[in-house]
Amino acid sequence: MDKFVVRGGNPLLGTIKVSGAKNSALPCMAAAILTEDEVILENIPQVQDIETERKLLASMGAEVELGYGRAQHRTRIKCGVLSDPVAKYEIVKTMRASSLVLGPLIARTGIARVAMPGGCAIGGRPIDLHIKGLEAMGATITQEHGYLEARTDRLKGAHIVFDKITVTGTEDLLMAACLADGETLFENCAREPEVTDLAAMLTAMGARIEGAGTGTIRVQGVTRLHGARHKINPDRIEAGTFLIAGAITGGDLNVDCLNPQHLGSVLSKLERCGVKLDIGKDHIRVRSEGSQSGHLKPVDITTEEYPGFPTDMQAQFMALLTQCDGTSSVTENIFENRFMHVSELNRMGANIAVNGRTATVRGGAPLQSAAVMCSDLRASAALVLAALVADGESILDRVYHMDRGYERLEEKLRGVGAQIRRMGEVFGKR
Ligand code: EPZ
């Protein structure tokens, strides 16, 4: 099981590049199920979840080529014949976003068998709203032996109001509605950029969608969709993570290949902390005096659906708040168990107390290196950020969590001066 060894103390300097968004690429790859034509996706991140999605599509009979490096991070997918429209448990259990194939499968083939995704470290992660929406569109859904089975002759348009805002729920049902008979009106939709990115790809495939990115989306179903080529958005969460890396280390870092419009709530909180940001069209220069100077100020964070402060940035921002001169509060409204990074940060000398959905961060104490354990994707990123500023050498265990959503993280950080290596590498060798 891989570990990271991180020696803190170096300010990050230079330019670091953001990869494509994992949470855009996953629904866009699933959307290829909706057509028998070839689909080409570019700017795909080289992360474990994408490999899992490739395996999932291939297991159903799709032709999937994934190429990186000279292949410009491109995937070519052709779901000509879906010989086995089943998302098997041994794949789904490693990635709950596999539920994103449910809507496309039933829309394309009239039948889908998808293993119920278990919960994960951050919460129960139910998909009841996906199911409710498909039933409203005429699917018959049964659950047995840990699998969902959905059947229909053809989905029909419906009026669907989401009881809760759900990102993959919006994406799953949006894909299904594209091939339904008639119009579907969705209300209380997720407005995340990943939904808008998916809608752009579906439109390029011939879908008729209005309102993506707002709370109300209207879809006119069509009888078939054709192939398309689509470039995936930059990953706003990776970008936000790197901005915090520059801030927490007191660096001068240019974070390149991002879309500042997707980071509004994070940028305003960083500026409230006293971090200097020069915002360009597709890059942001981040500078700070770091924790030593006492220049970093506390701020309160409350996670909300987009365009509010993203839950996927909560852990990373908390790491920064441990270095701010004063007391901050962090309230997590989206997931019921997303404070697992707190105990590990406290083992590094932070002073964080959790009471229900709110963590109180008493900043200002320097962090000490320690051996810590990664628990989920973004908590792991928070521990890397803390280790970059901690005094000494930290060991981070179970970094496979990070490999799910961060492409070559240690190489990218080493490229801007961080002392980080994956256990077993010769330190400093590039
Ligand atoms: C997506 O998960 C992201 N994953 C998550 O990113 C992200 O944290 C989350 O949206 C919130 O922004 C992908 O896009 C692959 P939700 P998703 O459905 O869609 C409840 C990462 O770090 N809910 O928006 O699963 C749910 O329990 C990952 O990259 C239901 O009750 O999240 C949660 O409390 C982690 N019933 C809330 O809604 C449902 O049917 C929001 O969940 C669906 C969701």
Short mmCIF file of C-alpha atoms and ligand atoms in Angstrom, two decimals, residues 22-24 26-27 49 95-100 120 122-132 162 164-171 190 192 194 235-237 304-306 310-312 333-336 338 357 376-378 405, ligand 1:
data_model
loop_
_atom_site.label_atom_id
_atom_site.label_comp_id
_atom_site.label_asym_id
_atom_site.label_seq_id
_atom_site.Cartn_x
_atom_site.Cartn_y
_atom_site.Cartn_z
CA LYS A 22 -12.72 13.68 -12.77
CA ASN A 23 -16.31 14.58 -11.87
CA SER A 24 -16.97 15.81 -15.41
CA LEU A 26 -17.19 10.25 -15.24
CA PRO A 27 -20.67 11.35 -16.41
CA ASP A 49 -11.65 6.42 -11.01
CA MET A 95 -16.64 3.62 -7.17
CA ARG A 96 -20.17 4.67 -6.27
CA ALA A 97 -20.27 7.05 -9.25
CA SER A 98 -20.85 3.85 -11.25
CA SER A 99 -24.54 4.63 -10.62
CA LEU A 100 -24.12 7.16 -13.44
CA CYS A 120 -18.40 5.36 1.56
CA ILE A 122 -18.11 10.36 3.98
CA GLY A 123 -21.68 9.16 4.11
CA GLY A 124 -24.46 6.75 3.20
CA ARG A 125 -24.57 8.09 -0.38
CA PRO A 126 -28.11 6.85 -1.23
CA ILE A 127 -29.44 6.95 -4.80
CA ASP A 128 -33.15 7.06 -3.95
CA LEU A 129 -33.59 10.28 -5.96
CA HIS A 130 -32.10 8.63 -9.06
CA ILE A 131 -34.62 5.78 -8.65
CA LYS A 132 -37.58 8.09 -7.98
CA PHE A 162 -35.64 16.86 -6.83
CA LYS A 164 -32.66 17.36 -2.51
CA ILE A 165 -30.07 18.85 -4.83
CA THR A 166 -28.02 15.93 -6.15
CA VAL A 167 -25.15 16.27 -8.65
CA THR A 168 -25.01 12.74 -10.04
CA GLY A 169 -28.78 12.45 -9.63
CA THR A 170 -29.21 15.44 -11.94
CA GLU A 171 -26.62 14.01 -14.37
CA ALA A 190 -27.70 20.74 -9.28
CA GLU A 192 -22.37 22.43 -10.64
CA GLU A 194 -19.87 19.32 -14.11
CA ASP A 235 -10.82 20.27 -12.41
CA ARG A 236 -11.96 23.11 -10.13
CA ILE A 237 -11.29 21.08 -6.98
CA GLU A 304 -23.42 24.46 0.14
CA GLU A 305 -24.42 23.31 -3.30
CA TYR A 306 -22.86 25.25 -6.20
CA PRO A 310 -17.96 23.33 -2.32
CA THR A 311 -17.95 20.42 0.15
CA ASP A 312 -15.05 18.97 -1.89
CA ASN A 333 -24.01 20.74 5.26
CA ILE A 334 -23.76 18.24 2.41
CA PHE A 335 -22.38 14.99 3.87
CA GLU A 336 -22.96 13.53 7.30
CA ARG A 338 -16.91 14.53 6.28
CA ARG A 357 -21.86 19.55 11.65
CA ASP A 376 -11.04 9.61 1.65
CA LEU A 377 -10.06 11.57 -1.43
CA ARG A 378 -10.28 15.13 -0.14
CA GLY A 405 -8.85 11.84 -8.07
C1 EPZ B 1 -20.98 14.36 -6.35
O1 EPZ B 1 -21.35 13.25 -5.56
C2 EPZ B 1 -19.46 14.32 -6.44
N1 EPZ B 1 -19.06 13.07 -7.10
C3 EPZ B 1 -18.85 14.40 -5.05
O2 EPZ B 1 -17.44 14.45 -5.20
C4 EPZ B 1 -19.32 15.70 -4.41
O3 EPZ B 1 -18.81 15.76 -3.09
C5 EPZ B 1 -20.84 15.75 -4.38
O4 EPZ B 1 -21.36 15.60 -5.71
C6 EPZ B 1 -21.38 17.06 -3.83
O5 EPZ B 1 -20.89 18.13 -4.59
C7 EPZ B 1 -19.14 12.97 -8.44
O6 EPZ B 1 -19.56 13.88 -9.12
C8 EPZ B 1 -18.69 11.67 -9.05
P1 EPZ B 1 -24.90 14.35 -4.31
P2 EPZ B 1 -22.90 12.82 -5.48
O7 EPZ B 1 -25.81 13.37 -4.95
O8 EPZ B 1 -23.59 13.17 -6.74
C9 EPZ B 1 -27.88 13.17 -0.86
C10 EPZ B 1 -15.23 13.87 -4.76
O9 EPZ B 1 -14.57 14.18 -3.77
N2 EPZ B 1 -28.54 12.30 -1.86
O10 EPZ B 1 -24.86 15.74 -4.84
O11 EPZ B 1 -22.95 11.42 -5.01
C11 EPZ B 1 -26.48 12.70 -0.51
O12 EPZ B 1 -26.51 11.73 0.51
C12 EPZ B 1 -16.65 13.40 -4.62
O13 EPZ B 1 -14.83 14.01 -5.94
C13 EPZ B 1 -29.70 11.62 -1.50
O14 EPZ B 1 -30.18 11.73 -0.37
O15 EPZ B 1 -23.43 13.77 -4.34
C14 EPZ B 1 -25.80 13.99 -0.05
O16 EPZ B 1 -26.14 14.21 1.32
C15 EPZ B 1 -16.98 13.08 -3.19
N3 EPZ B 1 -30.30 10.82 -2.42
C16 EPZ B 1 -26.48 15.05 -0.89
O17 EPZ B 1 -27.67 14.46 -1.42
C17 EPZ B 1 -29.81 10.67 -3.70
O18 EPZ B 1 -30.42 9.93 -4.51
C18 EPZ B 1 -25.64 15.51 -2.07
O19 EPZ B 1 -25.19 14.35 -2.73
C19 EPZ B 1 -28.62 11.36 -4.04
C20 EPZ B 1 -28.01 12.18 -3.11
#
